[in-house]
Amino acid sequence: MIRKIEGFQAPSPSGDGQHGVSFREARLVADVLPAVDLFRSWSRVRRLLRQLSDIGAGGGAPDVLRGELADSLLDISSSYHGREELMPLHALAVFADMADQEVLDVATARAHYAADLLAPSPRMDAAGRVRPGCYETVVETCRRRRDARRLRDMLASTRTSCLLIGSASYGRFSNVRGNRQGSQASDLDLIIVVQTSAELSEIATRLGELPWVYPADAAHLGRRAKIFMDRLDDGRTVFSHKVTLWPDDTVDPMLPAEIAPPSYPLSLHVMTPSVLGHILLSTTPSVLRQTAGSRRTVQDYREAPRARNDHVRSFAGRSYHLRLDAQPTEGGWLRSPQVYYIDPFDAYCPGFYQTMLMLQPDPAWDNLDVRPGLRAFHTKLAERLRYEAARDWNAELRLSFAHIRRGSFTPQVIRGLDVDRLPD
């Protein structure tokens, strides 16, 4: 039985799309286009798509153009804040118009979601995965932004703060992919900082009340939360858990099942302020070997181990695959990923959580006031980069080189790391 999602309605047949994307009735592209530019001009998106199409016809289109397209879509998206359901409809109207299509219906949406009709190459990203198409990544980015906003509304009254990390932060409108072609959909990754681990029970309860959350996952979250609170909350352990959003018995108006399966994972990383401080080096005045030591780890209580090694990189891009201890425990596994590692050449290599936080994510909500700690951490990283650059001024050192997902970054994200905060 398909669950009905309260609060969602199909858009009106006139094509205004105020409640999302629905194709129960076909509508003309010409009926939707007049509303598009009332939100924001799509002229640069059109020009970049045309350029990608022209270049792709004669060979591989350069990634820089796809990056600029992602940045242009990101700029446009600010006009759709709180009305994320409208952007995929407007994008489809623009894409269909450029492809000389007259009608918006399920077949049109499915065709654009399944392949880049306007810019078909290259189809692989820097990590060797199938690159999402333009319409696919617009839909999937907007879905995650909408769901993050709804989670904020649900949890904003709790003693918590939340940071959006992962591809929904650094790969918006570029590498956020859906659940198709046998590949897993991109996660919605959140770091949630809780005043005490007791907040986990409240989070699990509120998630379980949402009709677009898989109930068994929310119940499992509650069981693991109790184990964590009773035995594992030691001030140095992260609680990690995945929950399925939009399972098969729900209907997401932004992605009807006739186009693609709507389910995707919500990946939660929950930590108390003491754990966040441990990661952000809050008690370490300077990030030097003589004051900070050669490495620091953090415990991570996960449902299952994933990678066998801990992959880190230096500011020069030197890569290490370090041992990642993983021990089974009740309700999951305990791993010990690096907070940072200083290699034998005295080069600093930030670990997973530091690389996510050095992107300076904006808190979705911040009841615990984590922003000052983040700013102090970014200052320490800049000081460390300045220290290494002064020691070897011929080397090309960049903050972004230390991130193992750099190949998925948009140009705007790379500029934010390597220009806006690069030391003089």
Coordinates of C-alpha atoms in Angstrom, one line a residue:
M1 CA 0.0 0.0 0.0
I2 CA 1.3 3.4 -1.0
R3 CA 1.5 5.9 1.9
K4 CA 0.0 9.3 1.4
I5 CA 2.3 12.1 2.4
E6 CA 0.4 14.9 4.1
G7 CA 1.3 18.4 3.2
F8 CA 2.1 17.6 -0.4
Q9 CA -0.3 18.4 -3.2
A10 CA -0.1 18.1 -7.0
P11 CA 0.4 21.3 -8.9
S12 CA -2.5 22.8 -10.8
P13 CA -3.1 21.8 -14.4
S14 CA -2.2 25.4 -15.4
G15 CA 1.4 24.6 -15.0
D16 CA 2.3 27.0 -12.2
G17 CA 3.8 24.1 -10.3
Q18 CA 3.4 25.7 -6.9
H19 CA 3.3 22.4 -5.1
G20 CA 6.0 20.5 -7.1
V21 CA 6.4 18.4 -10.1
S22 CA 3.4 16.2 -11.1
F23 CA 2.7 14.8 -14.6
R24 CA -0.7 13.4 -14.2
E25 CA -1.7 15.8 -16.9
A26 CA 0.6 16.8 -19.6
R27 CA 1.2 20.6 -20.1
L28 CA 2.8 22.7 -22.7
V29 CA 6.4 24.0 -22.3
A30 CA 5.0 27.4 -23.5
D31 CA 2.6 27.5 -20.6
V32 CA 5.4 27.0 -18.0
L33 CA 8.1 29.2 -19.5
P34 CA 6.5 32.6 -18.7
A35 CA 6.7 31.8 -14.9
V36 CA 10.4 30.7 -15.1
D37 CA 12.1 34.1 -15.5
L38 CA 9.8 35.6 -12.8
F39 CA 12.0 33.8 -10.4
R40 CA 15.4 34.3 -12.0
S41 CA 17.0 34.6 -15.4
W42 CA 18.1 31.2 -16.8
S43 CA 19.9 32.8 -19.7
R44 CA 23.4 31.8 -18.5
V45 CA 22.3 28.2 -17.9
R46 CA 20.9 28.1 -21.4
R47 CA 24.2 29.5 -22.8
L48 CA 26.3 27.0 -20.9
L49 CA 24.1 24.1 -22.0
R50 CA 24.4 25.2 -25.6
Q51 CA 28.1 25.5 -25.3
L52 CA 28.4 22.0 -23.7
S53 CA 26.2 20.6 -26.5
D54 CA 28.3 22.2 -29.2
I55 CA 31.6 21.0 -27.8
G56 CA 30.2 17.6 -27.0
A57 CA 29.2 17.1 -30.6
G58 CA 32.9 17.2 -31.6
G59 CA 34.5 15.6 -28.5
G60 CA 34.6 15.6 -24.8
A61 CA 33.3 18.8 -23.1
P62 CA 35.7 20.2 -20.5
D63 CA 34.8 19.7 -16.9
V64 CA 35.2 23.4 -16.2
L65 CA 32.1 24.1 -18.2
R66 CA 30.1 21.6 -16.2
G67 CA 31.4 23.2 -13.1
E68 CA 30.3 26.6 -14.2
L69 CA 26.9 25.2 -15.1
A70 CA 26.6 23.8 -11.5
D71 CA 27.6 27.2 -10.1
S72 CA 25.0 28.9 -12.3
L73 CA 22.3 26.5 -11.1
L74 CA 23.4 27.1 -7.5
D75 CA 23.1 30.9 -8.0
I76 CA 19.6 30.5 -9.4
S77 CA 18.6 28.1 -6.6
S78 CA 18.7 30.9 -4.0
S79 CA 15.5 32.3 -5.5
Y80 CA 13.7 29.0 -4.8
H81 CA 14.5 28.8 -1.1
G82 CA 11.5 27.4 0.6
R83 CA 9.9 26.6 -2.8
E84 CA 12.4 23.9 -3.9
E85 CA 9.6 21.9 -5.6
L86 CA 9.4 24.6 -8.3
M87 CA 13.0 24.5 -9.5
P88 CA 12.9 21.0 -11.1
L89 CA 9.7 22.0 -13.0
H90 CA 11.3 25.2 -14.3
A91 CA 14.5 23.4 -15.2
L92 CA 12.6 20.8 -17.1
A93 CA 10.8 23.5 -19.1
V94 CA 14.0 25.2 -20.0
F95 CA 15.7 21.9 -20.9
A96 CA 12.7 20.7 -23.0
D97 CA 12.6 24.0 -24.8
M98 CA 16.2 23.7 -25.7
A99 CA 15.7 20.2 -26.9
D100 CA 12.8 21.4 -29.2
Q101 CA 10.2 19.5 -27.1
E102 CA 6.7 20.9 -26.8
V103 CA 5.1 18.9 -24.0
L104 CA 6.0 18.3 -20.4
D105 CA 4.9 14.8 -19.3
V106 CA 6.2 11.7 -17.6
A107 CA 8.0 10.6 -20.8
T108 CA 9.8 14.0 -21.2
A109 CA 10.9 14.0 -17.5
R110 CA 12.0 10.4 -17.7
A111 CA 14.1 11.0 -20.8
H112 CA 15.9 14.1 -19.3
Y113 CA 16.4 12.3 -16.0
A114 CA 17.9 9.2 -17.6
A115 CA 20.4 11.0 -19.9
D116 CA 21.9 14.4 -20.7
L117 CA 19.9 15.1 -23.9
L118 CA 21.7 18.5 -24.2
A119 CA 25.2 17.7 -23.1
P120 CA 25.7 13.9 -23.3
S121 CA 29.5 13.6 -22.5
P122 CA 31.5 12.8 -20.5
R123 CA 29.4 10.3 -18.6
M124 CA 32.0 9.5 -15.8
D125 CA 33.1 11.7 -13.0
A126 CA 36.5 12.0 -11.4
A127 CA 35.8 9.0 -9.1
G128 CA 34.9 6.7 -12.0
R129 CA 31.1 6.8 -11.3
V130 CA 28.3 7.5 -13.8
R131 CA 27.9 11.2 -13.8
P132 CA 24.3 12.4 -13.1
G133 CA 22.5 14.2 -15.9
C134 CA 21.7 17.9 -15.7
Y135 CA 18.0 17.3 -14.9
E136 CA 18.7 14.4 -12.5
T137 CA 21.1 16.4 -10.4
V138 CA 18.7 19.4 -10.3
V139 CA 15.9 17.1 -9.0
E140 CA 18.1 15.3 -6.5
T141 CA 19.8 18.4 -5.2
C142 CA 16.4 20.2 -4.7
R143 CA 15.0 17.1 -3.0
R144 CA 17.8 17.0 -0.4
R145 CA 17.6 20.8 0.2
R146 CA 13.8 20.5 0.7
D147 CA 14.2 17.5 3.1
A148 CA 17.1 19.2 5.0
R149 CA 14.8 22.2 5.5
R150 CA 12.0 20.0 6.7
L151 CA 14.3 18.2 9.1
R152 CA 15.4 21.6 10.4
D153 CA 11.8 22.5 11.0
M154 CA 11.3 19.2 12.9
L155 CA 14.4 19.5 15.1
A156 CA 15.0 23.3 15.4
S157 CA 13.4 23.3 18.9
T158 CA 15.8 20.7 20.3
R159 CA 19.2 21.4 22.0
T160 CA 21.1 20.7 18.8
S161 CA 23.0 22.2 15.9
C162 CA 23.2 20.8 12.4
L163 CA 25.8 21.1 9.6
L164 CA 25.2 20.0 6.0
I165 CA 28.2 18.1 4.7
G166 CA 28.8 15.6 1.8
S167 CA 27.9 15.9 -1.8
A168 CA 24.7 17.9 -1.0
S169 CA 27.1 20.6 0.2
Y170 CA 30.2 20.4 -2.1
G171 CA 28.5 18.8 -5.2
R172 CA 25.2 20.7 -5.4
F173 CA 23.8 20.6 -8.9
S174 CA 26.8 18.7 -10.1
N175 CA 27.3 15.3 -8.4
V176 CA 24.2 14.6 -6.4
R177 CA 22.8 11.5 -8.1
G178 CA 19.6 9.5 -7.9
N179 CA 18.7 5.9 -7.3
R180 CA 19.1 4.5 -10.8
Q181 CA 21.3 2.4 -13.1
G182 CA 22.1 0.1 -10.2
S183 CA 24.1 2.8 -8.4
Q184 CA 23.2 4.0 -4.9
A185 CA 21.7 7.5 -4.6
S186 CA 23.7 10.2 -3.0
D187 CA 23.3 10.5 0.8
L188 CA 22.0 13.5 2.6
D189 CA 24.9 13.8 5.1
L190 CA 24.4 15.7 8.3
I191 CA 26.5 16.4 11.4
I192 CA 24.2 16.9 14.3
V193 CA 25.7 18.3 17.4
V194 CA 23.7 17.4 20.6
Q195 CA 23.9 19.0 24.0
T196 CA 23.9 15.4 25.5
S197 CA 23.5 12.0 23.9
A198 CA 20.0 11.9 25.5
E199 CA 18.9 14.1 22.5
L200 CA 19.3 11.0 20.3
S201 CA 16.1 9.5 21.6
E202 CA 14.2 12.6 20.7
I203 CA 15.8 12.7 17.2
A204 CA 14.8 9.0 16.7
T205 CA 11.2 9.6 17.9
R206 CA 10.7 12.7 15.7
L207 CA 12.2 10.9 12.6
G208 CA 9.8 8.0 13.2
E209 CA 6.9 10.4 13.0
L210 CA 7.7 11.5 9.5
P211 CA 5.7 9.6 6.8
W212 CA 8.7 9.8 4.3
V213 CA 11.1 8.0 6.7
Y214 CA 11.4 4.2 6.6
P215 CA 9.8 3.2 10.0
A216 CA 12.1 0.2 10.5
D217 CA 15.2 2.4 10.1
A218 CA 13.9 5.0 12.7
A219 CA 13.2 2.1 15.1
H220 CA 16.7 0.7 14.6
L221 CA 18.1 4.2 15.2
G222 CA 16.3 4.3 18.5
R223 CA 17.7 0.9 19.6
R224 CA 21.3 1.8 18.7
A225 CA 20.9 5.2 20.3
K226 CA 20.0 3.5 23.6
I227 CA 23.2 1.3 23.4
F228 CA 25.3 4.4 22.7
M229 CA 23.8 6.3 25.6
D230 CA 24.2 3.5 28.0
R231 CA 27.7 2.2 27.1
L232 CA 29.6 4.2 24.4
D233 CA 29.1 7.9 25.1
D234 CA 32.6 8.7 26.4
G235 CA 33.2 12.2 25.0
R236 CA 35.3 10.9 22.1
T237 CA 32.8 8.8 20.1
V238 CA 30.7 9.8 17.1
F239 CA 27.3 8.1 16.7
S240 CA 26.7 7.3 12.9
H241 CA 23.5 5.9 11.5
K242 CA 21.7 5.7 8.1
V243 CA 18.0 6.1 7.6
T244 CA 16.1 5.5 4.3
L245 CA 14.1 8.5 3.1
W246 CA 11.3 8.1 0.6
P247 CA 11.0 4.3 0.6
D248 CA 9.0 2.4 -2.0
D249 CA 5.7 2.8 -0.2
T250 CA 5.8 6.6 -0.3
V251 CA 5.3 9.0 -3.2
D252 CA 7.5 12.0 -3.6
P253 CA 5.8 14.6 -5.9
M254 CA 9.2 15.8 -7.0
L255 CA 10.2 12.4 -8.3
P256 CA 7.3 10.2 -9.4
A257 CA 8.1 6.5 -9.4
E258 CA 7.5 6.4 -13.1
I259 CA 10.7 8.5 -13.6
A260 CA 13.0 6.8 -11.0
P261 CA 12.9 5.2 -7.6
P262 CA 12.7 8.0 -5.0
S263 CA 14.6 6.4 -2.0
Y264 CA 17.9 7.7 -0.8
P265 CA 19.9 7.5 2.4
L266 CA 20.0 10.1 5.2
S267 CA 23.4 9.7 6.8
L268 CA 23.6 11.1 10.4
H269 CA 26.8 11.8 12.3
V270 CA 25.8 12.8 15.8
M271 CA 28.4 14.2 18.3
T272 CA 28.4 16.0 21.6
P273 CA 30.2 19.3 21.9
S274 CA 33.2 17.5 23.5
V275 CA 33.6 15.3 20.5
L276 CA 33.2 18.2 18.1
G277 CA 35.9 20.1 20.1
H278 CA 38.2 17.0 19.9
I279 CA 37.8 17.1 16.1
L280 CA 38.1 20.9 15.8
L281 CA 41.3 21.0 18.0
S282 CA 39.6 23.3 20.5
T283 CA 42.2 22.7 23.2
T284 CA 45.2 22.7 20.8
P285 CA 46.7 26.2 20.5
S286 CA 48.7 25.4 17.3
V287 CA 48.7 22.5 15.0
L288 CA 52.4 21.6 15.2
R289 CA 53.9 18.2 15.9
Q290 CA 55.5 19.4 19.2
T291 CA 52.2 20.7 20.6
A292 CA 49.6 18.4 18.9
G293 CA 51.5 15.1 18.3
S294 CA 51.7 13.2 15.1
R295 CA 48.1 11.9 15.0
R296 CA 44.7 12.0 16.7
T297 CA 41.8 9.6 16.2
V298 CA 38.1 9.6 17.1
Q299 CA 35.9 6.7 17.8
D300 CA 33.0 6.2 15.4
Y301 CA 30.0 3.9 16.3
R302 CA 28.7 2.7 12.9
E303 CA 26.2 0.1 11.8
A304 CA 28.7 -1.6 9.6
P305 CA 32.4 -1.1 8.6
R306 CA 32.8 0.3 5.1
A307 CA 36.4 0.9 4.0
R308 CA 39.3 -1.2 5.3
N309 CA 41.7 1.8 5.3
D310 CA 41.5 5.4 6.3
H311 CA 42.4 7.5 3.2
V312 CA 43.9 10.9 3.9
R313 CA 45.9 13.5 1.9
S314 CA 48.3 16.3 2.7
F315 CA 48.0 19.9 1.5
A316 CA 50.3 18.9 -1.4
G317 CA 48.0 16.0 -2.3
R318 CA 50.2 13.2 -1.0
S319 CA 48.0 10.2 -0.3
Y320 CA 48.0 7.7 2.6
H321 CA 45.9 4.7 3.3
L322 CA 46.2 4.2 7.0
R323 CA 45.1 1.3 9.1
L324 CA 41.5 1.7 10.2
D325 CA 40.8 -0.4 13.3
A326 CA 37.3 -1.8 13.4
Q327 CA 35.9 -3.8 16.3
P328 CA 32.4 -5.4 16.4
T329 CA 30.2 -4.3 19.3
E330 CA 26.5 -4.6 20.1
G331 CA 24.4 -2.9 17.4
G332 CA 27.3 -2.2 15.1
W333 CA 31.1 -1.6 14.9
L334 CA 33.5 0.8 16.5
R335 CA 36.1 2.3 14.1
S336 CA 39.0 4.7 14.8
P337 CA 39.3 7.1 11.9
Q338 CA 42.0 9.8 11.9
V339 CA 41.2 13.3 13.1
Y340 CA 44.5 14.2 11.5
Y341 CA 47.8 12.6 10.7
I342 CA 51.2 14.4 10.5
D343 CA 53.4 12.4 8.1
P344 CA 57.2 11.7 8.4
F345 CA 57.8 14.8 6.2
D346 CA 55.9 16.9 8.7
A347 CA 53.0 17.4 6.4
Y348 CA 49.5 17.8 7.9
C349 CA 46.8 15.4 6.6
P350 CA 43.3 16.2 7.9
G351 CA 40.9 13.2 8.4
F352 CA 37.4 12.7 7.2
Y353 CA 35.6 14.9 9.7
Q354 CA 38.1 17.7 9.4
T355 CA 37.9 17.7 5.6
M356 CA 34.2 17.9 5.8
L357 CA 34.3 20.8 8.3
M358 CA 37.1 22.7 6.5
L359 CA 34.6 23.4 3.7
Q360 CA 33.0 25.8 6.3
P361 CA 29.4 24.5 6.0
D362 CA 26.7 26.9 7.1
P363 CA 24.7 25.5 10.0
A364 CA 21.2 24.5 9.0
W365 CA 20.3 25.5 12.6
D366 CA 22.6 26.4 15.5
N367 CA 21.1 26.3 18.9
L368 CA 24.4 25.3 20.4
D369 CA 26.4 28.1 18.8
V370 CA 29.0 26.0 17.0
R371 CA 30.1 28.8 14.6
P372 CA 32.9 30.3 16.8
G373 CA 34.5 26.9 17.1
L374 CA 34.4 26.4 13.3
R375 CA 36.0 29.8 12.7
A376 CA 38.8 29.0 15.2
F377 CA 39.4 25.7 13.4
H378 CA 39.6 27.4 10.0
T379 CA 42.1 29.9 11.4
K380 CA 44.3 27.0 12.8
L381 CA 44.2 25.3 9.4
A382 CA 45.3 28.5 7.6
E383 CA 48.1 28.9 10.1
R384 CA 49.2 25.3 9.4
L385 CA 49.1 25.9 5.7
R386 CA 51.1 29.1 6.1
Y387 CA 53.7 27.2 8.2
E388 CA 54.2 24.5 5.5
A389 CA 54.2 27.0 2.6
A390 CA 56.9 29.1 4.3
R391 CA 59.0 26.0 4.8
D392 CA 58.8 24.9 1.2
W393 CA 57.8 27.9 -0.9
N394 CA 58.3 26.1 -4.2
A395 CA 55.6 23.6 -3.4
E396 CA 52.0 24.2 -4.6
L397 CA 50.0 23.7 -1.4
R398 CA 46.2 24.0 -1.3
L399 CA 43.5 23.2 1.3
S400 CA 41.5 21.5 -1.4
F401 CA 44.3 19.1 -2.3
A402 CA 43.8 17.5 1.1
H403 CA 40.2 16.5 0.3
I404 CA 39.8 13.0 -1.2
R405 CA 36.5 14.2 -2.9
R406 CA 38.1 17.2 -4.6
G407 CA 37.3 15.8 -8.0
S408 CA 33.6 16.2 -7.2
F409 CA 33.8 19.8 -6.1
T410 CA 32.3 22.6 -8.1
P411 CA 34.6 25.6 -9.1
Q412 CA 32.8 27.7 -6.5
V413 CA 33.7 25.3 -3.7
I414 CA 37.3 25.1 -4.8
R415 CA 37.6 28.9 -5.0
G416 CA 36.2 29.1 -1.5
L417 CA 38.9 26.9 -0.2
D418 CA 41.9 27.9 -2.2
V419 CA 41.3 31.6 -2.8
D420 CA 39.0 33.1 -0.2
R421 CA 40.9 31.5 2.7
L422 CA 44.4 30.9 1.3
P423 CA 46.9 32.8 3.5
D424 CA 48.7 35.8 2.0

